Coordinates of C-alpha atoms (C1' of nucleotides) in Angstrom, one line a residue:
Chain A
X39 CA -42.9 -5.1 -57.5
X40 CA -44.0 -2.3 -59.9
X41 CA -46.4 0.2 -58.6
X42 CA -48.7 2.1 -61.0
X43 CA -47.5 5.4 -62.2
X44 CA -50.7 7.1 -61.1
X45 CA -49.8 6.8 -57.4
X46 CA -47.9 10.1 -56.8
X47 CA -49.4 12.9 -58.7
X48 CA -47.3 16.0 -59.1
X49 CA -49.2 19.1 -59.9
X50 CA -48.1 21.7 -62.3
X51 CA -49.6 24.5 -64.3
X52 CA -50.0 23.8 -68.0
X53 CA -48.4 27.1 -69.0
X54 CA -45.2 26.1 -67.2
X55 CA -45.0 22.9 -69.1
X56 CA -43.1 23.0 -72.3
X57 CA -41.8 19.9 -73.9
X58 CA -39.6 21.9 -76.2
X59 CA -41.3 22.0 -79.6
X60 CA -44.7 22.2 -77.9
X61 CA -47.3 19.9 -76.3
X62 CA -49.2 18.1 -79.1
X63 CA -51.9 17.2 -76.6
X64 CA -52.8 20.8 -75.8
X65 CA -54.0 21.2 -79.4
X66 CA -56.7 18.8 -78.6
X67 CA -58.3 20.8 -75.8
X68 CA -60.0 24.0 -76.8
X69 CA -62.1 24.6 -73.8
X70 CA -60.5 26.4 -70.8
X71 CA -62.2 23.9 -68.4
X72 CA -60.6 21.0 -70.0
X73 CA -57.2 22.6 -69.7
X74 CA -57.9 23.4 -66.1
X75 CA -58.7 19.8 -65.4
X76 CA -55.6 18.7 -67.2
X77 CA -53.4 20.6 -64.8
X78 CA -54.3 18.1 -62.2
X79 CA -53.2 15.3 -64.3
X80 CA -49.4 15.4 -64.4
X81 CA -47.6 12.4 -63.1
X82 CA -44.0 11.7 -62.6
X83 CA -42.4 8.5 -61.8
X84 CA -39.3 6.3 -61.9
X85 CA -37.6 4.0 -64.4
X86 CA -39.1 0.6 -65.2
X87 CA -42.6 1.5 -64.0
X88 CA -45.5 0.8 -66.2
X89 CA -47.8 3.5 -67.4
X90 CA -50.3 0.8 -68.6
X91 CA -50.2 -2.8 -69.7
X92 CA -51.8 -4.5 -72.6
X93 CA -55.4 -5.5 -72.0
X94 CA -56.1 -2.9 -69.2
X95 CA -59.1 -0.6 -69.6
X96 CA -58.2 2.7 -71.3
X97 CA -59.9 6.0 -70.5
X98 CA -57.2 8.3 -71.5
X99 CA -54.1 8.8 -73.6
X100 CA -50.8 10.5 -72.6
X101 CA -48.2 13.0 -73.6
X102 CA -44.6 12.7 -72.5
X103 CA -43.5 15.8 -70.6
X104 CA -39.9 14.8 -70.0
X105 CA -38.0 11.5 -70.0
X106 CA -38.8 8.7 -72.4
X107 CA -41.2 5.8 -72.8
X108 CA -41.0 2.4 -74.5
X109 CA -44.1 0.8 -76.1
X110 CA -44.1 -2.9 -76.5
X111 CA -46.0 -6.2 -76.9
X112 CA -45.2 -9.7 -75.6
X113 CA -45.3 -12.4 -78.2
X114 CA -47.0 -15.7 -77.7
X115 CA -43.7 -17.3 -76.7
X116 CA -42.9 -14.6 -74.2
X117 CA -40.6 -12.6 -76.3
X118 CA -40.8 -8.8 -76.4
X119 CA -41.5 -6.7 -79.5
X120 CA -40.8 -3.0 -79.0
X121 CA -43.2 -0.9 -81.1
X122 CA -41.6 2.5 -80.5
X123 CA -40.0 5.0 -78.2
X124 CA -41.7 8.2 -77.1
X125 CA -39.8 11.4 -76.4
X126 CA -40.9 14.7 -74.8
X127 CA -43.9 16.1 -76.6
X128 CA -45.0 12.8 -78.1
X129 CA -48.5 11.4 -77.7
X130 CA -48.9 7.8 -76.8
X131 CA -51.6 5.4 -75.7
X132 CA -54.0 6.1 -78.6
X133 CA -53.9 2.5 -79.7
X134 CA -56.9 0.9 -77.9
X135 CA -59.3 -1.8 -79.0
X136 CA -62.9 -1.0 -79.9
X137 CA -63.7 -2.2 -76.4
X138 CA -61.3 0.5 -75.0
X139 CA -58.6 -1.8 -73.9
X140 CA -54.9 -1.2 -74.3
X141 CA -53.4 -2.8 -77.4
X142 CA -49.8 -2.5 -76.1
X143 CA -47.9 -1.9 -72.8
X144 CA -45.9 1.3 -72.0
X145 CA -43.0 1.4 -69.6
X146 CA -40.7 4.2 -68.5
X147 CA -37.1 4.1 -69.7
X148 CA -35.9 6.6 -67.1
X149 CA -37.4 9.0 -64.6
X150 CA -40.2 10.4 -66.6
X151 CA -43.0 12.9 -66.3
X152 CA -46.2 12.5 -68.3
X153 CA -49.6 14.2 -68.8
X154 CA -52.8 12.3 -68.7
X155 CA -55.6 13.3 -71.2
X156 CA -58.8 11.6 -70.2
X157 CA -61.0 10.7 -73.2
X158 CA -63.9 12.4 -71.4
X159 CA -62.4 15.8 -72.3
X160 CA -62.5 15.0 -75.9
X161 CA -66.1 14.6 -76.7
X162 CA -66.0 17.3 -79.3
X163 CA -65.9 16.7 -83.0
X164 CA -62.9 18.8 -83.9
X165 CA -61.0 16.9 -81.3
X166 CA -62.0 13.6 -82.8
X167 CA -60.4 14.5 -86.1
X168 CA -57.3 15.9 -84.3
X169 CA -57.0 12.6 -82.6
X170 CA -57.3 10.8 -85.9
X171 CA -54.5 12.9 -87.3
X172 CA -52.3 12.0 -84.4
X173 CA -53.2 8.4 -84.9
X174 CA -52.2 8.9 -88.6
X175 CA -48.8 10.2 -87.5
X176 CA -48.4 7.0 -85.4
X177 CA -49.3 5.0 -88.5
X178 CA -46.7 6.7 -90.5
X179 CA -44.1 5.9 -87.9
X180 CA -45.3 2.3 -87.9
X181 CA -45.0 2.2 -91.7
X182 CA -41.4 3.3 -91.4
X183 CA -40.7 0.6 -89.0
X184 CA -42.2 -2.1 -91.2
X185 CA -40.3 -0.8 -94.1
X186 CA -37.1 -0.9 -92.0
X187 CA -37.8 -4.5 -90.8
X188 CA -38.7 -5.8 -94.2
X189 CA -36.0 -4.2 -96.3
X190 CA -33.0 -2.9 -94.4
X191 CA -29.9 -4.7 -93.1
X192 CA -28.5 -4.1 -89.7
X193 CA -26.5 -1.0 -90.7
X194 CA -29.6 0.6 -92.3
X195 CA -31.8 -0.2 -89.3
X196 CA -29.4 1.2 -86.7
X197 CA -28.7 4.3 -88.9
X198 CA -32.4 4.8 -89.3
X199 CA -33.1 4.7 -85.6
X200 CA -30.3 7.1 -84.8
X201 CA -31.3 9.4 -87.6
X202 CA -34.9 9.3 -86.4
X203 CA -33.9 10.1 -82.8
X204 CA -31.6 12.9 -84.0
X205 CA -34.4 14.4 -86.1
X206 CA -36.9 14.2 -83.2
X207 CA -34.6 15.6 -80.6
X208 CA -33.7 18.4 -83.0
X209 CA -37.4 19.2 -83.7
X210 CA -37.9 19.6 -80.0
X211 CA -35.0 22.0 -79.5
X212 CA -32.4 19.5 -78.3
X213 CA -29.1 18.8 -80.0
X214 CA -29.3 16.6 -83.0
X215 CA -25.6 15.8 -82.8
X216 CA -25.2 14.5 -79.3
X217 CA -27.7 12.7 -77.2
X218 CA -28.2 9.8 -74.7
X219 CA -29.7 6.5 -75.7
X220 CA -32.3 6.1 -73.0
X221 CA -33.0 2.5 -74.1
X222 CA -30.8 -0.6 -73.6
X223 CA -29.1 -2.5 -76.4
X224 CA -31.7 -5.2 -75.7
X225 CA -34.5 -2.7 -76.3
X226 CA -33.0 -1.5 -79.5
X227 CA -32.6 -5.1 -80.7
X228 CA -36.2 -5.9 -79.8
X229 CA -37.3 -2.8 -81.7
X230 CA -35.2 -3.4 -84.8
X231 CA -35.5 -7.2 -84.9
X232 CA -31.8 -7.8 -84.3
X233 CA -29.9 -9.7 -81.7
X234 CA -28.2 -7.6 -79.0
X235 CA -24.8 -8.7 -80.3
X236 CA -25.6 -7.4 -83.7
X237 CA -26.7 -4.1 -82.3
X238 CA -23.4 -3.7 -80.5
X239 CA -21.3 -4.8 -83.4
X240 CA -23.2 -2.5 -85.8
X241 CA -22.6 0.5 -83.5
X242 CA -19.0 -0.4 -83.4
X243 CA -18.8 -0.6 -87.1
X244 CA -20.5 2.7 -87.6
X245 CA -18.0 4.2 -85.3
X246 CA -15.1 2.7 -87.2
X247 CA -16.6 4.3 -90.4
X248 CA -16.3 7.7 -88.7
X249 CA -20.0 8.3 -88.9
X250 CA -20.5 8.5 -85.2
X251 CA -18.9 8.1 -81.7
X252 CA -20.5 5.8 -79.2
X253 CA -19.7 5.2 -75.6
X254 CA -22.2 3.0 -73.8
X255 CA -25.3 5.1 -74.0
X256 CA -23.7 8.3 -75.2
X257 CA -24.0 8.9 -78.9
X258 CA -22.4 11.7 -81.0
X259 CA -23.2 11.9 -84.6
X260 CA -20.2 13.1 -86.7
X261 CA -21.6 12.8 -90.2
X262 CA -25.3 13.4 -90.4
X263 CA -25.4 13.1 -94.2
X264 CA -23.5 9.8 -94.1
X265 CA -25.8 8.5 -91.5
X266 CA -28.9 9.5 -93.4
X267 CA -27.5 8.0 -96.5
X268 CA -27.0 4.6 -94.8
X269 CA -30.5 4.9 -93.3
X270 CA -32.2 5.5 -96.6
X271 CA -35.1 7.0 -94.7
X272 CA -38.2 8.1 -96.5
X273 CA -38.7 11.8 -96.1
X274 CA -41.4 13.5 -94.1
X275 CA -41.9 17.2 -93.4
X276 CA -40.0 17.4 -90.2
X277 CA -37.2 15.4 -91.6
X278 CA -36.9 17.7 -94.6
X279 CA -36.4 20.7 -92.4
X280 CA -34.0 18.8 -90.2
X281 CA -32.2 17.8 -93.3
X282 CA -31.8 21.3 -94.7
X283 CA -30.8 22.8 -91.4
X284 CA -28.6 20.1 -89.9
X285 CA -27.7 17.4 -92.3
X286 CA -26.6 19.5 -95.2
X287 CA -25.0 22.2 -93.1
X288 CA -22.9 20.4 -90.5
X289 CA -23.1 21.9 -87.1
Chain B
X245 CA -51.6 3.5 -118.9
X246 CA -53.7 3.2 -115.8
X247 CA -56.9 5.1 -115.6
X248 CA -58.4 6.2 -112.3
X249 CA -60.9 3.9 -110.8
X250 CA -63.4 6.7 -110.5
X251 CA -64.0 6.7 -114.2
X252 CA -66.9 4.3 -114.6
X253 CA -69.3 4.4 -111.7
X254 CA -71.6 1.5 -111.3
X255 CA -74.6 2.2 -109.2
X256 CA -76.0 -0.1 -106.6
X257 CA -78.4 0.0 -103.7
X258 CA -76.7 -0.3 -100.3
X259 CA -79.2 -2.9 -99.2
X260 CA -78.2 -5.2 -102.0
X261 CA -74.6 -4.9 -101.1
X262 CA -73.3 -7.4 -98.6
X263 CA -69.7 -8.2 -98.3
X264 CA -70.4 -11.3 -96.2
X265 CA -69.8 -10.5 -92.6
X266 CA -71.2 -7.0 -93.0
X267 CA -70.1 -3.6 -94.3
X268 CA -68.0 -2.0 -91.6
X269 CA -68.4 1.4 -93.4
X270 CA -72.1 1.4 -92.9
X271 CA -71.7 1.5 -89.2
X272 CA -70.2 4.9 -89.7
X273 CA -73.2 6.5 -91.3
X274 CA -76.3 6.9 -89.2
X275 CA -78.2 9.5 -91.2
X276 CA -80.5 8.2 -94.0
X277 CA -79.3 11.0 -96.3
X278 CA -75.7 9.9 -96.0
X279 CA -76.6 6.4 -96.9
X280 CA -78.6 7.6 -99.8
X281 CA -75.6 9.6 -101.1
X282 CA -73.4 6.6 -100.6
X283 CA -75.5 4.6 -103.0
X284 CA -74.1 6.7 -105.8
X285 CA -70.5 6.0 -104.7
X286 CA -69.9 2.4 -105.8
X287 CA -67.1 1.8 -108.2
X288 CA -65.9 -1.3 -109.9
X289 CA -62.8 -1.7 -111.9
X290 CA -60.2 -4.0 -113.2
X291 CA -56.9 -5.5 -112.1
X292 CA -53.8 -3.3 -111.6
X293 CA -55.7 0.0 -111.5
X294 CA -55.0 2.4 -108.7
X295 CA -57.6 3.5 -106.2
X296 CA -55.3 6.2 -105.1
X297 CA -51.6 7.0 -105.0
X298 CA -49.4 8.3 -102.2
X299 CA -49.4 12.1 -101.9
X300 CA -52.8 12.6 -103.6
X301 CA -55.4 14.6 -101.8
X302 CA -57.8 12.5 -99.8
X303 CA -61.4 13.4 -99.3
X304 CA -62.7 9.9 -98.6
X305 CA -62.0 6.4 -97.5
X306 CA -63.1 3.1 -99.0
X307 CA -64.7 -0.2 -98.2
X308 CA -64.0 -3.3 -100.3
X309 CA -67.2 -4.7 -101.7
X310 CA -65.7 -7.6 -103.6
X311 CA -62.3 -8.5 -104.9
X312 CA -59.1 -7.5 -103.1
X313 CA -56.7 -4.5 -102.7
X314 CA -53.0 -4.1 -102.0
X315 CA -51.7 -1.2 -100.0
X316 CA -48.1 -0.3 -100.5
X317 CA -45.3 2.3 -100.3
X318 CA -42.3 2.9 -102.6
X319 CA -39.0 3.2 -100.8
X320 CA -36.4 5.7 -101.6
X321 CA -34.5 3.4 -103.9
X322 CA -37.6 2.5 -105.8
X323 CA -38.5 -0.8 -104.1
X324 CA -42.0 -1.6 -103.0
X325 CA -43.1 -2.3 -99.5
X326 CA -46.5 -3.9 -99.2
X327 CA -48.4 -2.7 -96.1
X328 CA -51.4 -5.0 -96.3
X329 CA -54.1 -6.7 -98.3
X330 CA -57.7 -5.8 -98.0
X331 CA -60.6 -8.3 -98.5
X332 CA -64.3 -7.7 -98.9
X333 CA -65.7 -5.8 -95.9
X334 CA -62.4 -4.2 -95.1
X335 CA -62.0 -0.5 -94.7
X336 CA -58.9 1.1 -96.3
X337 CA -57.6 4.6 -97.1
X338 CA -57.8 5.9 -93.5
X339 CA -54.1 6.6 -93.4
X340 CA -53.8 10.2 -94.5
X341 CA -51.5 13.0 -93.3
X342 CA -52.6 15.9 -91.3
X343 CA -52.8 17.8 -94.6
X344 CA -55.3 15.2 -95.9
X345 CA -52.9 13.5 -98.3
X346 CA -52.6 9.8 -98.9
X347 CA -49.8 8.1 -96.9
X348 CA -49.8 5.0 -99.1
X349 CA -50.9 3.8 -102.5
X350 CA -53.7 1.3 -103.1
X351 CA -54.0 -0.9 -106.2
X352 CA -56.5 -3.6 -107.3
X353 CA -55.2 -7.2 -107.2
X354 CA -58.1 -8.4 -109.4
X355 CA -61.4 -7.1 -110.7
X356 CA -62.7 -5.4 -107.6
X357 CA -65.7 -3.4 -106.5
X358 CA -65.4 -0.8 -103.8
X359 CA -67.5 1.8 -102.0
X360 CA -66.4 5.4 -101.5
X361 CA -67.1 7.1 -98.2
X362 CA -66.5 10.9 -98.5
X363 CA -65.2 12.5 -95.3
X364 CA -68.0 15.1 -95.7
X365 CA -70.6 12.5 -94.6
X366 CA -68.7 12.0 -91.3
X367 CA -68.8 15.4 -89.6
X368 CA -70.5 13.9 -86.6
X369 CA -68.8 13.1 -83.3
X370 CA -69.9 9.5 -82.9
X371 CA -68.5 8.8 -86.3
X372 CA -65.2 10.4 -85.4
X373 CA -64.7 7.9 -82.6
X374 CA -65.9 5.0 -84.9
X375 CA -63.3 6.0 -87.4
X376 CA -60.7 6.1 -84.6
X377 CA -61.6 2.6 -83.6
X378 CA -61.2 1.4 -87.2
X379 CA -57.9 3.1 -87.3
X380 CA -57.0 1.2 -84.1
X381 CA -57.9 -2.0 -85.9
X382 CA -55.5 -1.0 -88.6
X383 CA -52.8 -0.3 -86.0
X384 CA -53.3 -3.8 -84.6
X385 CA -52.8 -5.3 -88.0
X386 CA -49.7 -3.2 -88.4
X387 CA -48.4 -4.3 -85.0
X388 CA -48.8 -7.9 -86.1
X389 CA -46.9 -7.3 -89.2
X390 CA -44.0 -5.6 -87.3
X391 CA -43.9 -8.5 -84.9
X392 CA -43.8 -10.9 -87.8
X393 CA -41.0 -9.0 -89.6
X394 CA -39.0 -8.6 -86.5
X395 CA -39.3 -12.0 -84.9
X396 CA -40.4 -14.7 -87.3
X397 CA -38.5 -16.8 -89.8
X398 CA -39.8 -17.5 -93.3
X399 CA -41.9 -20.4 -92.2
X400 CA -43.5 -18.4 -89.5
X401 CA -44.2 -15.4 -91.8
X402 CA -45.8 -17.5 -94.5
X403 CA -47.8 -19.5 -92.0
X404 CA -49.0 -16.3 -90.4
X405 CA -50.1 -14.8 -93.6
X406 CA -52.0 -17.9 -94.6
X407 CA -53.6 -18.2 -91.1
X408 CA -54.6 -14.6 -91.2
X409 CA -56.2 -14.9 -94.7
X410 CA -58.0 -18.1 -93.6
X411 CA -59.3 -16.4 -90.5
X412 CA -60.4 -13.3 -92.4
X413 CA -62.1 -15.3 -95.2
X414 CA -63.8 -17.5 -92.6
X415 CA -65.1 -14.5 -90.6
X416 CA -66.7 -13.2 -93.8
X417 CA -68.5 -16.4 -94.6
X418 CA -66.0 -17.9 -97.0
X419 CA -64.1 -21.2 -96.7
X420 CA -61.2 -21.0 -94.3
X421 CA -59.7 -24.2 -95.8
X422 CA -59.5 -23.5 -99.5
X423 CA -59.0 -20.1 -101.1
X424 CA -57.2 -18.3 -103.9
X425 CA -54.2 -16.1 -103.3
X426 CA -55.1 -13.0 -105.2
X427 CA -51.6 -11.6 -104.8
X428 CA -48.4 -12.7 -106.6
X429 CA -45.4 -14.3 -105.0
X430 CA -43.7 -11.0 -105.5
X431 CA -46.4 -9.2 -103.5
X432 CA -46.2 -11.7 -100.8
X433 CA -42.4 -11.3 -100.7
X434 CA -42.7 -7.5 -100.5
X435 CA -45.2 -7.8 -97.7
X436 CA -43.3 -10.3 -95.6
X437 CA -39.8 -9.0 -96.4
X438 CA -38.7 -12.1 -98.2
X439 CA -37.3 -12.8 -101.6
X440 CA -39.7 -14.4 -104.1
X441 CA -37.6 -17.5 -104.2
X442 CA -37.9 -17.9 -100.4
X443 CA -41.7 -17.5 -100.6
X444 CA -41.8 -20.2 -103.2
X445 CA -39.5 -22.6 -101.4
X446 CA -41.3 -22.0 -98.1
X447 CA -44.7 -22.8 -99.6
X448 CA -43.2 -26.0 -101.1
X449 CA -41.7 -26.9 -97.7
X450 CA -45.1 -26.4 -95.9
X451 CA -46.6 -28.6 -98.5
X452 CA -44.1 -31.3 -97.9
X453 CA -44.9 -31.1 -94.2
X454 CA -48.5 -31.9 -95.1
X455 CA -49.8 -28.7 -93.6
X456 CA -51.2 -27.5 -96.8
X457 CA -51.5 -28.0 -100.6
X458 CA -50.5 -25.4 -103.0
X459 CA -50.9 -25.1 -106.8
X460 CA -50.0 -21.8 -108.2
X461 CA -52.5 -19.5 -106.5
X462 CA -54.7 -22.1 -105.1
X463 CA -54.2 -22.9 -101.5
X464 CA -55.8 -25.7 -99.4
X465 CA -55.1 -25.8 -95.7
X466 CA -55.0 -29.4 -94.5
X467 CA -53.9 -28.8 -90.9
X468 CA -55.2 -25.6 -89.4
X469 CA -53.8 -26.3 -86.0
X470 CA -50.3 -27.1 -87.4
X471 CA -50.4 -23.9 -89.5
X472 CA -51.3 -21.8 -86.5
X473 CA -48.7 -23.4 -84.4
X474 CA -46.0 -22.5 -86.9
X475 CA -47.4 -19.0 -87.2
X476 CA -47.3 -18.4 -83.5
X477 CA -49.9 -15.7 -84.0
X478 CA -51.1 -13.5 -81.3
X479 CA -54.7 -14.0 -80.6
X480 CA -57.5 -11.4 -81.2
X481 CA -61.2 -11.9 -80.8
X482 CA -62.0 -13.0 -84.3
X483 CA -59.1 -15.3 -84.3
X484 CA -60.3 -16.9 -81.0
X485 CA -63.6 -17.7 -82.5
X486 CA -62.1 -18.9 -85.7
X487 CA -59.8 -21.1 -83.7
X488 CA -62.5 -22.7 -81.6
X489 CA -64.7 -23.3 -84.6
X490 CA -62.2 -24.2 -87.3
X491 CA -58.8 -24.9 -86.0
X492 CA -59.6 -27.2 -83.1
X493 CA -62.5 -28.9 -84.9
X494 CA -61.1 -29.8 -88.3
X495 CA -63.6 -29.3 -91.1
Chain C
dC126 C1' -47.8 -19.4 -132.0
dG127 C1' -44.2 -16.6 -130.0
dA128 C1' -43.4 -13.2 -126.2
dT129 C1' -43.8 -12.1 -121.7
dT130 C1' -44.8 -12.7 -117.0
dC131 C1' -44.9 -15.8 -113.1
dG132 C1' -43.4 -19.6 -110.4
dT133 C1' -40.1 -23.2 -109.2
dT134 C1' -35.7 -25.2 -108.2
dG135 C1' -30.5 -25.5 -107.6
dA136 C1' -25.9 -23.8 -106.3
dC137 C1' -23.4 -20.5 -103.9
dA138 C1' -22.4 -16.4 -101.0
dT139 C1' -23.2 -13.8 -96.9
dG140 C1' -25.1 -11.5 -93.0
dC141 C1' -27.2 -12.5 -89.0
dT142 C1' -27.9 -15.5 -85.0
dT143 C1' -26.3 -18.4 -81.5
dC144 C1' -23.0 -19.9 -78.2
dA145 C1' -19.3 -18.6 -75.2
dA146 C1' -16.5 -15.8 -72.5
dA147 C1' -14.6 -11.5 -70.7
dC148 C1' -15.3 -6.9 -69.0
dT149 C1' -17.8 -2.9 -67.1
dT150 C1' -21.2 -0.8 -64.4
dC151 C1' -24.4 -0.7 -60.8
dG152 C1' -26.8 -1.9 -56.7
dT153 C1' -26.9 -4.3 -52.3
dG154 C1' -25.5 -6.0 -48.2
dG155 C1' -21.9 -7.2 -45.2
Chain D
dC166 C1' -16.1 1.3 -47.8
dC167 C1' -15.4 -2.7 -50.1
dA168 C1' -17.1 -7.3 -51.7
dC169 C1' -20.1 -9.6 -54.3
dG170 C1' -23.5 -10.7 -57.7
dA171 C1' -26.6 -9.3 -61.3
dA172 C1' -27.3 -7.0 -65.4
dG173 C1' -25.6 -4.7 -69.5
dT174 C1' -22.1 -4.4 -73.2
dT175 C1' -18.5 -6.0 -76.2
dT176 C1' -15.9 -9.3 -78.9
dG177 C1' -14.8 -13.8 -81.1
dA178 C1' -15.9 -18.2 -83.6
dA179 C1' -19.0 -21.2 -85.9
dG180 C1' -23.5 -22.6 -88.0
dC181 C1' -27.4 -21.6 -90.6
dA182 C1' -31.2 -19.2 -92.9
dT183 C1' -32.0 -16.3 -96.4
dG184 C1' -30.5 -13.5 -100.4
dT185 C1' -28.5 -13.6 -104.9
dC186 C1' -27.6 -15.4 -109.5
dA187 C1' -29.0 -18.5 -113.0
dA188 C1' -31.8 -21.6 -115.6
dC189 C1' -36.0 -23.8 -116.7
dG190 C1' -41.0 -24.8 -117.0
dA191 C1' -45.8 -23.3 -116.9
dA192 C1' -49.4 -20.1 -117.7
dT193 C1' -51.1 -16.0 -119.9
dC194 C1' -51.8 -12.7 -123.6
dG195 C1' -51.9 -10.7 -127.8

DNA sequence: CGATTCGTTGACATGCTTCAAACTTCGTGG
DNA sequence: CCACGAAGTTTGAAGCATGTCAACGAATCG
């Protein structure tokens, strides 16, 4: 039985909180009162608990403080479609219907700490447009996923995912060359539209090519440029910087 | 050589404009002045012209008045990925980067009339949240596409597209049973992640099943329930109503 | 009327899924 | 602490859906 993540609040000061790379959410709050309120809104909880489920009423969005989150839908015939993974610093939970209901479910992939941003603190115009620009960021990620699903083969999809994770970890101050996959092969498959077996086989193949090393959930990227070439990723500003500093100048 | 759609403004009064089903954009403008300004912002233009291209500066979004629009990206290796099709009443052009640049390109599929909504008219809080809810609608469509690309076979994808179009035409007061595909097989393929040949073959197959009749771009849906069953579409509010009134009670 | 674009159909190649089985890791309870 | 079962991962073999290549017919346009 899964309990709601809201059950055991853990209080922290905002200024001690630093998802490396900065808290996107904080940019949305310009009044000191709002920030103060926010300090009471940190929650931490364990693997496999839901932050929210599709259809629930939504009065807030979230920022990942540490850990990781999986966003997903359940199809008509009970299958899962993963929409994305959120890492520290990422905003999630913006996708609500006009009636303020959740359009997707969000579940913890590991022990995770998140921040709650009630919509009530955001009644200010500037914040509305900031929200919109975060929503736009989300859309861009979505577009990338569509592109991947529509045009790439298994190698390209896996390479894309790993390149994306590397890039995002790097932009937050973590290593781009070695990290842990917090999601299962199953999750990866549901995200990329591949069977688990294909995910496993593809990782093995990339390893044989010398592009990376995999052991269960541990990944080490040996050839960033090669990986990116296989991925055929469209560039964005973060990726460009990542590329210049990491891909082209091996660490 | 493609000229910009902004070249030949055609002026109309807002009150004479009625994409059947209503103009979503109008809900965003509550001041009479804004509406007045808007009346000068209608444009009409011909097939294959661009409304905007990826990377251009964005100071407005659009509503389709009549005709249809294709939104797309170009991949690294020059291939096209169609993101969606917009029909009369639809809002498009909301997906801009934080730096207010277009994240995708939009091109006319036929002779089309659109309305321009400059961002300058929307500096008001209530409108910010209205925009966000339209963005959310867009996200929901995106989610459906991802789901389709990741989980459905060719039959399911084509059935989904047709069911979606039928539903959207119906909700705007047009026939849900017979309509024209304004996009080419190529466009459909780029949207659904299928080869042109597969699109063609699948349409033929659906015809042989007696679900529909196709002749070039003319489509007649003979068995709405069957089509929807093949599509395995996730329900949304419009679709539910469409389902009750059209699918379950054959026209 | 020819040239071009678009749509359809066939034959073949291939990459992914499915089915099956073995192995590892982890949690639980004896 | 070990035994056991469940869940996650890997690997192999076979089937199939879709992509690719090629040719042809139909519509459109100048």
